[in-house]
Amino acid sequence: MIQRVTVPTLFPPPTYSHASVVEAGTKLAFLAGSVPLDERGEIVGPGDPVRQARQVIANLREQLRAVGSDLAHVLSTEVYVVSAEPATLSAVWEVVEDSGLSKGPHSSTLLGVACLGYTGQLVEITATAVVPDAGTAEGEDRADGADEGVRR
């Protein structure tokens, strides 16, 4: 069961929750940073953080699929962007929103950083996700409403 919490005494986040709580016994996947490399190991979209963000999301989907999960089951992300400009961070966040990743909504931190691991890399996303039981369809919310946003 996923319980997503938006704390009413804090400023409401635009498209994510303040916290996600998972009951003990749930299988979790802690994913390494998804990076903007293609299948040949080449940087996609040199100099273009939006294009790189799209590749990062595509790669994140593949990571999730490989462990039996999907974007709908992501609990938490850290989004790293090589930039000190809020407009660039916002443009990358729009890609995150458009991907469906924020529909949970999940908990997230968006960071402007000085550099990332690969030459020319501008975006990276780490994630933690629930790996649903085999009986739960991909992207399907639980019948008991546990995946719905909870306001406390």
PDB file of N, CA, C and O in Angstrom, residues 2 7 9-10 15 18 29 46 57 62 65 87 89 96 101-102 109 118-119 121 132 136 143:
ATOM      1  N   ILE A   2       0.571   2.184  -0.859  1.00  0.00           N
ATOM      2  CA  ILE A   2       1.274   3.460  -0.903  1.00  0.00           C
ATOM      3  C   ILE A   2       0.341   4.517  -0.327  1.00  0.00           C
ATOM      4  O   ILE A   2      -0.804   4.639  -0.757  1.00  0.00           O
ATOM      5  N   VAL A   7       1.165  17.613   3.372  1.00  0.00           N
ATOM      6  CA  VAL A   7       1.002  18.147   4.721  1.00  0.00           C
ATOM      7  C   VAL A   7       0.259  19.480   4.658  1.00  0.00           C
ATOM      8  O   VAL A   7       0.755  20.433   4.043  1.00  0.00           O
ATOM      9  N   THR A   9      -0.163  21.826   6.745  1.00  0.00           N
ATOM     10  CA  THR A   9       0.474  22.974   7.405  1.00  0.00           C
ATOM     11  C   THR A   9       1.670  23.503   6.634  1.00  0.00           C
ATOM     12  O   THR A   9       2.279  24.493   7.032  1.00  0.00           O
ATOM     13  N   LEU A  10       2.022  22.847   5.519  1.00  0.00           N
ATOM     14  CA  LEU A  10       3.107  23.298   4.649  1.00  0.00           C
ATOM     15  C   LEU A  10       2.523  23.835   3.355  1.00  0.00           C
ATOM     16  O   LEU A  10       1.416  23.467   2.960  1.00  0.00           O
ATOM     17  N   THR A  15       3.043  19.570  -7.977  1.00  0.00           N
ATOM     18  CA  THR A  15       2.674  18.306  -8.624  1.00  0.00           C
ATOM     19  C   THR A  15       3.364  17.114  -7.977  1.00  0.00           C
ATOM     20  O   THR A  15       3.692  16.150  -8.646  1.00  0.00           O
ATOM     21  N   HIS A  18       4.524  15.612  -0.276  1.00  0.00           N
ATOM     22  CA  HIS A  18       5.619  15.829   0.663  1.00  0.00           C
ATOM     23  C   HIS A  18       6.269  14.519   1.090  1.00  0.00           C
ATOM     24  O   HIS A  18       7.464  14.472   1.365  1.00  0.00           O
ATOM     25  N   ALA A  29      12.179  -1.003  -5.088  1.00  0.00           N
ATOM     26  CA  ALA A  29      13.337  -0.932  -5.985  1.00  0.00           C
ATOM     27  C   ALA A  29      13.998   0.424  -5.787  1.00  0.00           C
ATOM     28  O   ALA A  29      13.330   1.459  -5.858  1.00  0.00           O
ATOM     29  N   PRO A  46      23.105  16.706 -26.759  1.00  0.00           N
ATOM     30  CA  PRO A  46      24.171  17.529 -26.187  1.00  0.00           C
ATOM     31  C   PRO A  46      23.742  19.004 -26.100  1.00  0.00           C
ATOM     32  O   PRO A  46      23.234  19.562 -27.064  1.00  0.00           O
ATOM     33  N   ILE A  57      13.930  10.019 -18.804  1.00  0.00           N
ATOM     34  CA  ILE A  57      12.633   9.423 -18.470  1.00  0.00           C
ATOM     35  C   ILE A  57      12.451   8.102 -19.229  1.00  0.00           C
ATOM     36  O   ILE A  57      11.987   7.107 -18.659  1.00  0.00           O
ATOM     37  N   GLU A  62      12.611   2.064 -18.647  1.00  0.00           N
ATOM     38  CA  GLU A  62      13.237   0.761 -18.906  1.00  0.00           C
ATOM     39  C   GLU A  62      13.769   0.148 -17.619  1.00  0.00           C
ATOM     40  O   GLU A  62      13.648  -1.063 -17.407  1.00  0.00           O
ATOM     41  N   ARG A  65      10.736  -1.132 -15.748  1.00  0.00           N
ATOM     42  CA  ARG A  65      10.189  -2.327 -16.408  1.00  0.00           C
ATOM     43  C   ARG A  65      11.045  -3.562 -16.079  1.00  0.00           C
ATOM     44  O   ARG A  65      10.521  -4.641 -15.832  1.00  0.00           O
ATOM     45  N   ALA A  87      14.752  28.813 -14.755  1.00  0.00           N
ATOM     46  CA  ALA A  87      13.989  28.521 -15.973  1.00  0.00           C
ATOM     47  C   ALA A  87      14.404  27.172 -16.574  1.00  0.00           C
ATOM     48  O   ALA A  87      13.560  26.423 -17.081  1.00  0.00           O
ATOM     49  N   LEU A  89      15.682  24.598 -14.834  1.00  0.00           N
ATOM     50  CA  LEU A  89      15.142  23.589 -13.938  1.00  0.00           C
ATOM     51  C   LEU A  89      13.649  23.396 -14.185  1.00  0.00           C
ATOM     52  O   LEU A  89      13.154  22.267 -14.228  1.00  0.00           O
ATOM     53  N   VAL A  96       9.281  16.052 -16.646  1.00  0.00           N
ATOM     54  CA  VAL A  96       8.898  15.108 -15.595  1.00  0.00           C
ATOM     55  C   VAL A  96       7.375  15.070 -15.467  1.00  0.00           C
ATOM     56  O   VAL A  96       6.766  13.999 -15.450  1.00  0.00           O
ATOM     57  N   LEU A 101       4.998  10.866 -14.500  1.00  0.00           N
ATOM     58  CA  LEU A 101       5.671  10.530 -13.252  1.00  0.00           C
ATOM     59  C   LEU A 101       5.063  11.278 -12.067  1.00  0.00           C
ATOM     60  O   LEU A 101       5.010  10.769 -10.968  1.00  0.00           O
ATOM     61  N   SER A 102       4.547  12.463 -12.291  1.00  0.00           N
ATOM     62  CA  SER A 102       3.995  13.267 -11.201  1.00  0.00           C
ATOM     63  C   SER A 102       2.542  12.957 -10.881  1.00  0.00           C
ATOM     64  O   SER A 102       1.976  13.556  -9.984  1.00  0.00           O
ATOM     65  N   THR A 109      12.645  15.942  -5.278  1.00  0.00           N
ATOM     66  CA  THR A 109      13.519  17.083  -5.063  1.00  0.00           C
ATOM     67  C   THR A 109      14.147  17.427  -6.402  1.00  0.00           C
ATOM     68  O   THR A 109      14.650  16.550  -7.097  1.00  0.00           O
ATOM     69  N   TYR A 118      28.898  12.127 -16.590  1.00  0.00           N
ATOM     70  CA  TYR A 118      29.358  11.973 -17.969  1.00  0.00           C
ATOM     71  C   TYR A 118      29.621  13.335 -18.589  1.00  0.00           C
ATOM     72  O   TYR A 118      28.877  14.295 -18.349  1.00  0.00           O
ATOM     73  N   THR A 119      30.641  13.431 -19.403  1.00  0.00           N
ATOM     74  CA  THR A 119      30.925  14.672 -20.108  1.00  0.00           C
ATOM     75  C   THR A 119      29.721  15.052 -20.955  1.00  0.00           C
ATOM     76  O   THR A 119      29.224  14.240 -21.735  1.00  0.00           O
ATOM     77  N   GLN A 121      26.721  15.634 -19.817  1.00  0.00           N
ATOM     78  CA  GLN A 121      25.468  15.245 -19.161  1.00  0.00           C
ATOM     79  C   GLN A 121      24.891  16.436 -18.410  1.00  0.00           C
ATOM     80  O   GLN A 121      25.575  17.086 -17.624  1.00  0.00           O
ATOM     81  N   PRO A 132       5.083  -3.827  -7.698  1.00  0.00           N
ATOM     82  CA  PRO A 132       3.781  -4.406  -7.350  1.00  0.00           C
ATOM     83  C   PRO A 132       3.772  -5.925  -7.480  1.00  0.00           C
ATOM     84  O   PRO A 132       4.575  -6.507  -8.207  1.00  0.00           O
ATOM     85  N   THR A 136      -1.038  -7.254  -9.779  1.00  0.00           N
ATOM     86  CA  THR A 136      -1.403  -5.859  -9.993  1.00  0.00           C
ATOM     87  C   THR A 136      -0.965  -5.451 -11.387  1.00  0.00           C
ATOM     88  O   THR A 136       0.205  -5.563 -11.720  1.00  0.00           O
ATOM     89  N   ALA A 143      -7.210  -1.270  -5.562  1.00  0.00           N
ATOM     90  CA  ALA A 143      -8.664  -1.176  -5.457  1.00  0.00           C
ATOM     91  C   ALA A 143      -9.113  -0.509  -4.165  1.00  0.00           C
ATOM     92  O   ALA A 143     -10.175   0.088  -4.099  1.00  0.00           O
TER      93      ALA A 143
END
